[in-house]
Coordinates of C-alpha atoms in Angstrom, one line a residue:
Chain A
X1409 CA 0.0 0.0 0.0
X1410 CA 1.3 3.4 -0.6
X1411 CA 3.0 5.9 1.9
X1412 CA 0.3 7.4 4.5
X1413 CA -0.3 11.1 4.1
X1414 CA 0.0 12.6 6.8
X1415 CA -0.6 15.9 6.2
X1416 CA -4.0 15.7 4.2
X1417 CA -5.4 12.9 5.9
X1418 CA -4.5 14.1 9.5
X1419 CA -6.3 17.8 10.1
X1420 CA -3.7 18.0 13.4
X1421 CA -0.8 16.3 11.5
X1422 CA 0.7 20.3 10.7
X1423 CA 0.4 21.2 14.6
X1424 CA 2.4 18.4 15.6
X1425 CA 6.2 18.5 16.8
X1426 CA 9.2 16.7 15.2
X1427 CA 9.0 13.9 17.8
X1428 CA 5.0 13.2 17.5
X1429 CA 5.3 12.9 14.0
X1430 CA 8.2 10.9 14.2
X1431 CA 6.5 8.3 16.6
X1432 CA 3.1 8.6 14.2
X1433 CA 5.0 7.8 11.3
X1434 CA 6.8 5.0 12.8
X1435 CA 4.0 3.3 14.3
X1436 CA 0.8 3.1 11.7
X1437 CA -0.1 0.4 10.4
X1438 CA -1.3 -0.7 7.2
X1439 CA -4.8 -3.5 7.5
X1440 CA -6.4 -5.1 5.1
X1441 CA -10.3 -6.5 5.6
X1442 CA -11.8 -9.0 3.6
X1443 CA -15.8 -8.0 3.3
X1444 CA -17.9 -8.8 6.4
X1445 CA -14.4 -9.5 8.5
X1446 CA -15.6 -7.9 12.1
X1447 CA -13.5 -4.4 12.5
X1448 CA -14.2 -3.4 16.1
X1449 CA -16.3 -5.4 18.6
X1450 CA -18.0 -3.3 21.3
X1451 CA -16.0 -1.2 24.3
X1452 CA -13.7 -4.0 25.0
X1453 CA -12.2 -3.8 21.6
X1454 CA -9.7 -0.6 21.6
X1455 CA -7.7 -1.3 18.7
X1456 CA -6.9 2.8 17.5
X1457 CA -7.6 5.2 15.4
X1458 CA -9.1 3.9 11.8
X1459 CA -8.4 5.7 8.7
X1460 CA -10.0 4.6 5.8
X1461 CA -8.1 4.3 2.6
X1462 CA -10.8 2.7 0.0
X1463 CA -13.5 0.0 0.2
X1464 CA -16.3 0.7 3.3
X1465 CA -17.2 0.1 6.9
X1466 CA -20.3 -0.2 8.9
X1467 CA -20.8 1.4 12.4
X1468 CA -24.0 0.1 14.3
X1469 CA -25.0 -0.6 17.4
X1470 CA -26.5 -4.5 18.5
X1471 CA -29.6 -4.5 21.2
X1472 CA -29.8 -6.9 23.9
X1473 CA -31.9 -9.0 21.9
X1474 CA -29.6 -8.7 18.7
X1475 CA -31.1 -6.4 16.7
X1476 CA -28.5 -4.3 14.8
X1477 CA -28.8 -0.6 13.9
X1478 CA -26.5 1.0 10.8
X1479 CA -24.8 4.5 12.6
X1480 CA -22.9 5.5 9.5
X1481 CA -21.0 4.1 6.7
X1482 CA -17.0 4.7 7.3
X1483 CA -16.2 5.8 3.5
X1484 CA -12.4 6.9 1.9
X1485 CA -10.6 9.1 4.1
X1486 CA -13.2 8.8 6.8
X1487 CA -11.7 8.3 10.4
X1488 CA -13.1 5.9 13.1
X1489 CA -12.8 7.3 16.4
X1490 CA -14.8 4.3 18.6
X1491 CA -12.7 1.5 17.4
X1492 CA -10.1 4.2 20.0
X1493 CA -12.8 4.2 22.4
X1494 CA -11.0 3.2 25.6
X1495 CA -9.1 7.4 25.7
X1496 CA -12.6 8.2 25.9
X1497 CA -13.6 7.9 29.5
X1498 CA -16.8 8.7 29.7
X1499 CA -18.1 7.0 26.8
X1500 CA -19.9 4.1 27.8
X1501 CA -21.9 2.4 24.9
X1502 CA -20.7 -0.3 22.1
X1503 CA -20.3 0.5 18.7
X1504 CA -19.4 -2.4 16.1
X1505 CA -17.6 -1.9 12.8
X1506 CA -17.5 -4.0 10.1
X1507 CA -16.3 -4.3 6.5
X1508 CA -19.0 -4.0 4.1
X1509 CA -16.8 -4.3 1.0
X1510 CA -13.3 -5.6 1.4
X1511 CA -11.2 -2.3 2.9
X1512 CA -7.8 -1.0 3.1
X1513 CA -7.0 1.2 6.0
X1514 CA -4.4 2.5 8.1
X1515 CA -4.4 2.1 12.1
X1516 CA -2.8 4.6 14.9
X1517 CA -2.7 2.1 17.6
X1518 CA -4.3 3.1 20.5
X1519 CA -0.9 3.6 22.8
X1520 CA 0.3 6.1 20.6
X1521 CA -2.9 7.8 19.1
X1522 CA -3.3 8.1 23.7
X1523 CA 0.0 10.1 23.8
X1524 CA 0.0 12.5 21.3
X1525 CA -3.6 13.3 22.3
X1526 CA -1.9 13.8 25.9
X1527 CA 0.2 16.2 24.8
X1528 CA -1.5 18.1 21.9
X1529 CA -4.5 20.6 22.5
X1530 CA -5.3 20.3 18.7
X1531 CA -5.9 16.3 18.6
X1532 CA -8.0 17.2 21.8
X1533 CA -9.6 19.7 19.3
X1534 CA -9.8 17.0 16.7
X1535 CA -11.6 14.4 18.6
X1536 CA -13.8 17.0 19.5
X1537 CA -14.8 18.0 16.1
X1538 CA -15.0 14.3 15.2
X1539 CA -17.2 13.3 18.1
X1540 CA -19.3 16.3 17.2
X1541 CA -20.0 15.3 13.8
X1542 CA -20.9 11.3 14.8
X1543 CA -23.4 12.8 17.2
X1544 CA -24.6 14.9 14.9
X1545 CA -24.6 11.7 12.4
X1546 CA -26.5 10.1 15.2
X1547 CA -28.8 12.7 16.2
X1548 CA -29.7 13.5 12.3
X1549 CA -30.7 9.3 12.7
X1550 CA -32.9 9.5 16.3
X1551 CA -34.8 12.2 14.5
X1552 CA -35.6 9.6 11.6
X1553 CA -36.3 6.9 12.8
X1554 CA -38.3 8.0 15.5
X1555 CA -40.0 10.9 13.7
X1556 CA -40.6 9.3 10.5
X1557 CA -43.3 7.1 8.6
X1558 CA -41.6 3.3 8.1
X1559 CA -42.1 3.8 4.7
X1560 CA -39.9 7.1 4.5
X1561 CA -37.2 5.6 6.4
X1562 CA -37.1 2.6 4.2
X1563 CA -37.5 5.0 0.6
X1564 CA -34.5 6.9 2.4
X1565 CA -32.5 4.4 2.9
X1566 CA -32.9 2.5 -0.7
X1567 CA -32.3 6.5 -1.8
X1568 CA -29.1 6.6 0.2
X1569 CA -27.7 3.0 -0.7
X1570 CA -28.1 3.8 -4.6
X1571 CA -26.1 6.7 -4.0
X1572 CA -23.4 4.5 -1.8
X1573 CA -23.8 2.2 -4.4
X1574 CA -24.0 4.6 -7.2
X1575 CA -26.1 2.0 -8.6
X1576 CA -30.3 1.7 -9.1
X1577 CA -29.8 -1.9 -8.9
X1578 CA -28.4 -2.8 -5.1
X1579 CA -27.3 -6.4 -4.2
X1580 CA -28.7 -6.3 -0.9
X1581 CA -31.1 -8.8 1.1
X1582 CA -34.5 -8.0 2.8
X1583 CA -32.6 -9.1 6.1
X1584 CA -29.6 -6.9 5.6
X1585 CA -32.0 -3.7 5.3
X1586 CA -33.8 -4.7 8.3
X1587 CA -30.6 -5.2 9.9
X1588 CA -29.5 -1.4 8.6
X1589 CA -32.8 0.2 9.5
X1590 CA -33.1 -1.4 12.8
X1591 CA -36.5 -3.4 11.8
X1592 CA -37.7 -7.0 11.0
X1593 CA -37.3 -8.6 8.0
X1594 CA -41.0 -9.5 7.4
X1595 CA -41.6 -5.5 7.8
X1596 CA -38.9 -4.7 4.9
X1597 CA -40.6 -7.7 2.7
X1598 CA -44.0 -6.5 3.1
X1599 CA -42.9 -2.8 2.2
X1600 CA -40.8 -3.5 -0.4
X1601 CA -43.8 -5.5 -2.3
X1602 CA -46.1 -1.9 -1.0
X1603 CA -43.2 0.2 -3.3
X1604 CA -43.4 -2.7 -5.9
X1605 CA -46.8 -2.6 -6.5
X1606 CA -46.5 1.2 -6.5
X1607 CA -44.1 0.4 -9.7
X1608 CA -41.6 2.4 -7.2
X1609 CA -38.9 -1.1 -7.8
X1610 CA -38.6 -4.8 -8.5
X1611 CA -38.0 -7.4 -6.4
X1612 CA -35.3 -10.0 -7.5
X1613 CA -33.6 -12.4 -5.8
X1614 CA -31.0 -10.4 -3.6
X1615 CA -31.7 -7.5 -5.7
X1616 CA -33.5 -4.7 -5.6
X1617 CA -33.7 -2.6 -9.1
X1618 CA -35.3 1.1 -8.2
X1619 CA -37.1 1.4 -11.4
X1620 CA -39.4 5.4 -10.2
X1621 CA -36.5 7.2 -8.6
X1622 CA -38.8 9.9 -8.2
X1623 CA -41.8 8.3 -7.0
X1624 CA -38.9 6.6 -4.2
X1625 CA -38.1 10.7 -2.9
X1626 CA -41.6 11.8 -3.0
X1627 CA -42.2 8.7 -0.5
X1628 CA -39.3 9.5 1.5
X1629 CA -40.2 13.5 2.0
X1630 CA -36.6 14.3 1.2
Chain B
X1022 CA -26.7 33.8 45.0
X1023 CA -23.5 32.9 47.0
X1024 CA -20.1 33.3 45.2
X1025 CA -19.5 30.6 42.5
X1026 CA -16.9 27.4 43.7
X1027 CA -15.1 27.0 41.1
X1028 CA -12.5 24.7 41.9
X1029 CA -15.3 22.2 42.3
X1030 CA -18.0 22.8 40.0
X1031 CA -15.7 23.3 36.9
X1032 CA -12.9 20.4 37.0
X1033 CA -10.4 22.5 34.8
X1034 CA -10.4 25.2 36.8
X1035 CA -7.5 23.9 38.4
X1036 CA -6.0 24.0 35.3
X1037 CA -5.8 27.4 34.4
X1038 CA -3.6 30.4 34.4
X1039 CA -4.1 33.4 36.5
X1040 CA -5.4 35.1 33.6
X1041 CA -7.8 32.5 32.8
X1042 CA -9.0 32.6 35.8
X1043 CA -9.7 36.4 36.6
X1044 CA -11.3 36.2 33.2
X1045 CA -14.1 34.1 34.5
X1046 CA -14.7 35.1 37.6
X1047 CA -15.1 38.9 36.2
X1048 CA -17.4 37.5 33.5
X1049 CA -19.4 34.7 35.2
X1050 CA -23.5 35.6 35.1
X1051 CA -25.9 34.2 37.7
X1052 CA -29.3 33.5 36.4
X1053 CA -32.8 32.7 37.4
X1054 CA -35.2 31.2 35.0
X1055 CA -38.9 30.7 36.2
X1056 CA -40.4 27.6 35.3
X1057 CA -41.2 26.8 31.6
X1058 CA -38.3 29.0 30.7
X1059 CA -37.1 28.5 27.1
X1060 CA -33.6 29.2 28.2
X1061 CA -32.2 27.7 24.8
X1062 CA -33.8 27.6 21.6
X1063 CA -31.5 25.6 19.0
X1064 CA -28.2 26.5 17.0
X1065 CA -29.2 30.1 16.4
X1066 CA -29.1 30.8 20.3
X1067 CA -25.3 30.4 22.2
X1068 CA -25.4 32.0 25.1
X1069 CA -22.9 30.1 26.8
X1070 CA -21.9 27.1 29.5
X1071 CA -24.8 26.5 31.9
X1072 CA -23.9 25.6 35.3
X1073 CA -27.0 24.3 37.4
X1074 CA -26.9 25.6 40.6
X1075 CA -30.4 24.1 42.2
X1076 CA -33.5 23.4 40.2
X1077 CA -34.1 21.1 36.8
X1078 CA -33.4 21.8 33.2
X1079 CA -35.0 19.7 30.4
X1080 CA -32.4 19.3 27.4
X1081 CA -35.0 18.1 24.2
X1082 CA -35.2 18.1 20.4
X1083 CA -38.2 18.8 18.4
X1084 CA -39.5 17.5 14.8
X1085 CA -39.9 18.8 12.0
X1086 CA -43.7 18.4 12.9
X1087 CA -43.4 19.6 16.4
X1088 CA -43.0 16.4 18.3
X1089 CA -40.6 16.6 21.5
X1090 CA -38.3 14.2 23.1
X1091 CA -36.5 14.6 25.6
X1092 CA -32.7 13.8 25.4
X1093 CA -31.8 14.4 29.4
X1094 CA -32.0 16.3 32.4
X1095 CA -29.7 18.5 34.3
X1096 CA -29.7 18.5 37.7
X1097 CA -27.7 20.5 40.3
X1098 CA -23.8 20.9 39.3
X1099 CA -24.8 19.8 35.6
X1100 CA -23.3 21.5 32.7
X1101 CA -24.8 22.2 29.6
X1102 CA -22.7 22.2 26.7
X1103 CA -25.2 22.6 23.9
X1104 CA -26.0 26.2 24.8
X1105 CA -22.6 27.1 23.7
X1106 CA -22.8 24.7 21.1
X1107 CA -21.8 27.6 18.1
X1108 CA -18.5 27.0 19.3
X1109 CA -18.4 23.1 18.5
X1110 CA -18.2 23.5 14.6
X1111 CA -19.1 20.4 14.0
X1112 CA -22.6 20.0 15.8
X1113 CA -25.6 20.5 13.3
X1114 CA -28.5 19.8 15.1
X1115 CA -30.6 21.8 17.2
X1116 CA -31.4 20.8 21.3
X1117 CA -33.6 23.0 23.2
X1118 CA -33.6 23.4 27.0
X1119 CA -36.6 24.6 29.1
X1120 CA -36.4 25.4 33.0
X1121 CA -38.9 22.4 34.2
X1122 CA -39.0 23.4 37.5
X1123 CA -37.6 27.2 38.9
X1124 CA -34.0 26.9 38.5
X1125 CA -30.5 29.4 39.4
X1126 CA -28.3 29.2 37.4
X1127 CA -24.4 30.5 36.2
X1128 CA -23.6 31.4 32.6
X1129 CA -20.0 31.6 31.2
X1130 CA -20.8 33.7 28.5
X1131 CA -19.4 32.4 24.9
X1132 CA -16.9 34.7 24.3
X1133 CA -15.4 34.0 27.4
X1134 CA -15.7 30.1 26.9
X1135 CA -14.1 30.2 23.2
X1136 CA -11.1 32.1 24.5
X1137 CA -9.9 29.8 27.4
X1138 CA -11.0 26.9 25.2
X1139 CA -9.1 27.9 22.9
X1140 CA -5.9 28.4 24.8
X1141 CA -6.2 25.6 27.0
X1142 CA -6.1 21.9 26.4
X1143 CA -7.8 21.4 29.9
X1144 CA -10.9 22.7 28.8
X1145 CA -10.7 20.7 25.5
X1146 CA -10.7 17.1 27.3
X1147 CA -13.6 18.5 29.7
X1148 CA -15.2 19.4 26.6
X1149 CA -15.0 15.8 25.1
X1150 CA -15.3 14.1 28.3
X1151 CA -18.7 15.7 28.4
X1152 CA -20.1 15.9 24.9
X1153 CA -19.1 11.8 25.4
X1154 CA -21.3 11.9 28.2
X1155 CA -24.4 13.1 26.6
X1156 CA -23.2 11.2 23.5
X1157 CA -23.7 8.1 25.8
X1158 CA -27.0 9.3 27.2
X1159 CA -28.3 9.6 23.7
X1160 CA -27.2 6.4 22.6
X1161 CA -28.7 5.1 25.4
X1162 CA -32.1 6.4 24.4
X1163 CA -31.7 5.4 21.0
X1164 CA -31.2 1.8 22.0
X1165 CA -34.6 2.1 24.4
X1166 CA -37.0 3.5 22.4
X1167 CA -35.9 1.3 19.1
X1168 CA -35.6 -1.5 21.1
X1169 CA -38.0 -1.9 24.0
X1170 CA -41.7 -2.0 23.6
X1171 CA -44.3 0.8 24.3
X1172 CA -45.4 -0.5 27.9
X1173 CA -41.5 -0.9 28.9
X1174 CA -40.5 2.6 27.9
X1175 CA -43.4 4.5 29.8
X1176 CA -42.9 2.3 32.8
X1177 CA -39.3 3.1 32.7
X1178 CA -40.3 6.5 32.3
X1179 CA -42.6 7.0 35.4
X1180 CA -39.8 4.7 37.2
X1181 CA -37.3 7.8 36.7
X1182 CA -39.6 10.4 36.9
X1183 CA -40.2 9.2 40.6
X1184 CA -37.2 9.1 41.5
X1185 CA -36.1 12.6 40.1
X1186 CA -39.6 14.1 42.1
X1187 CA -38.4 11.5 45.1
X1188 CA -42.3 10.6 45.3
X1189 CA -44.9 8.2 43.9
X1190 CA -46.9 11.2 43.3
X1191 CA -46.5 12.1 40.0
X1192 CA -47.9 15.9 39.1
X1193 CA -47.7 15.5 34.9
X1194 CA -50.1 15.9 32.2
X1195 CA -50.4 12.2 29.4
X1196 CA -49.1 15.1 26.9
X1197 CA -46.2 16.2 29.1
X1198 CA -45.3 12.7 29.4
X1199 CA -45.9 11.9 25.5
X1200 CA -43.4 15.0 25.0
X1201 CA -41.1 13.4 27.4
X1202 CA -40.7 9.8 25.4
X1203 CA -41.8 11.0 21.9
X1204 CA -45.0 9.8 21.8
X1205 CA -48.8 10.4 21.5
X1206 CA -51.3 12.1 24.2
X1207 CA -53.3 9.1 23.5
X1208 CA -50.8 6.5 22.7
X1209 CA -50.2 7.2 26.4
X1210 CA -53.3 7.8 27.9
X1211 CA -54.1 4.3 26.9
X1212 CA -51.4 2.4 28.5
X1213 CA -51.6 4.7 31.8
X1214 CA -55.2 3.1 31.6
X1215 CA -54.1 -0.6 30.8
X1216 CA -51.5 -0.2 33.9
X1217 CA -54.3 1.7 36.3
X1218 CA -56.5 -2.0 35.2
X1219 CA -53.4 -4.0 36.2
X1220 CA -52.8 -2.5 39.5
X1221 CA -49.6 -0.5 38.9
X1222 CA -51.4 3.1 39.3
X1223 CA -53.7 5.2 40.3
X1224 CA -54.4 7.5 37.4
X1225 CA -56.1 11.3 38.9
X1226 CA -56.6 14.8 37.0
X1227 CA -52.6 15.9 36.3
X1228 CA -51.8 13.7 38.7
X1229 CA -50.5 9.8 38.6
X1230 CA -50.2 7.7 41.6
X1231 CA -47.7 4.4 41.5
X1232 CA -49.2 2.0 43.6
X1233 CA -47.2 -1.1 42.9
X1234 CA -43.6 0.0 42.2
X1235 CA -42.5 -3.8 41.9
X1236 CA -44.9 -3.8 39.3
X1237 CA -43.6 -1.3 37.4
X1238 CA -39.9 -2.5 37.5
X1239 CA -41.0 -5.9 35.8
X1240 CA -43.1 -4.1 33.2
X1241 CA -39.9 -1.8 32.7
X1242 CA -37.6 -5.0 32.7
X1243 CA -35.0 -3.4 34.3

């Protein structure tokens, strides 16, 4: 894999002294993950800071009875904070990540990502501004899923995976979206055949093909 | 209102320079909001850190159709971040805080806040420490009212409400509590009813009596 860089990939990289960024660059580490190979398990998984280089991981959250609930998709360049969880005292909840598509990334381990945040008030500044923008992520999804209609969370979500996907035809099983949209899979079957006969899409065998794009943003209110 | 402490209400304090310090004590506000206060209204309003001196604040975000839900309450010593929240550049949603019950209060005005932020990592890490706090309260209520049932939320509900008044003797409207867990006036009003018919409660005008507490822990399933 090629060099890491630094500088565009780390906002705080410029702020750093001679000796941080001598111990960062000595200590990442390249990772390769095959598709559906489990990232980060939970709070007592505290692996380090994740950078994404290409492919894509999935941050949700696992009730007590196993349902699972998509956060946010981990695209290129995006940075996982929780797999670094454990320098975050006071965050007590378990986020999973794993690899949707087979991904490249680069990992800060969590010893040295912990000392350079010690010493530097702009990786404290960083975290901050990351934090802040998963809330917001998460906030953005409380409002949605409690707040909105099943049926506009679902049309959102087939909206949102065709632009993941970039793609009107998405490989993806009733059960995964129920698994993504925190519902049951006989709810997602009985919808999708609701937007089917609305000639919203057609219903394959793991497939979906959105065949009224329109008709599928009008349902979600976007 | 006596002379704000603080070396124990602010856990950086500790931290700063002289300068830092004569800087807030000159500029620190007291404040007394009657109850119902709107003392935040969203991102547009950034008044500053809230320190609860005695009293109850109700931190909540509200729909695009006007349904509430409230996110958590602050209690005596709490700090409320989200009323400076301009300074977090990063945070795009809007939370809304309302003085429940008569409350005194101390304001560190924004400007003040965003220069010894700024300047000190201290008040960075208190920053994250607790935006990860309410991060983990949120998450927490994410993962309740996804995952439990109806009956287990509002019985979870009046659980915590009781022990926040300290009484069985609950003084709150069906649509103060539907505001409270994101629900319906009668969504609610039928499952007081179905718990009044099971024994749990005694249901009065603005008024809700627990009668079987143990009851109410195994409908919560806590």
């Amino acid at each position: 894999m090629q060099k890491f860089d630094f500088k565009t990939k780390l906002p705080f990289f410029k702020k750093l002294g001679n000796d941080e960024r001598i111990l960062l660059n000595d200590n990442i580490i390249t990772k390769k993950f095959p598709k559906g190979f489990h990232v980060h398990s939970g709070a007592e998984d505290c692996s380090g800071l994740i950078i994404v280089k290409s492919g894509q991981l999935r941050a949700f959250m696992v009730s007590n009875s196993g349902k699972e609930l998509t956060l946010y998709r981990l695209l290129e360049d995006d940075i996982c904070l929780f797999s670094a969880s454990c320098i975050l005292k006071q965050i007590n909840f378990d986020i999973y990540v794993d690899a949707e598509k087979e991904s490249q990334c680069y990992l800060i381990p969590t010893n040295i990502f912990q000392i350079i945040s010690e010493k530097n008030q702009y990786v404290s500044k960083f975290i901050n501004d990351l934090m802040s923008k998963r809330f917001s992520e998460v906030m953005w999804l409380i409002e949605h899923t409690l707040f909105k209609s099943f049926d506009e969370r679902l049309a959102s979500f087939l909206i949102d995976q065709s632009s993941i996907e970039n793609s009107t035809n998405l490989k993806i099983t009733h059960e995964e979206i129920a698994n993504h949209i925190g519902s049951a899979r006989e709810v997602v079957s009985r919808m999708l055949k609701h937007f089917q006969t609305e000639g919203i899409l057609n219903i394959k065998r793991g497939n979906i093909e959105i065949i009224n794009m329109n008709q599928l943003f009008l349902t979600a209110k976007i």
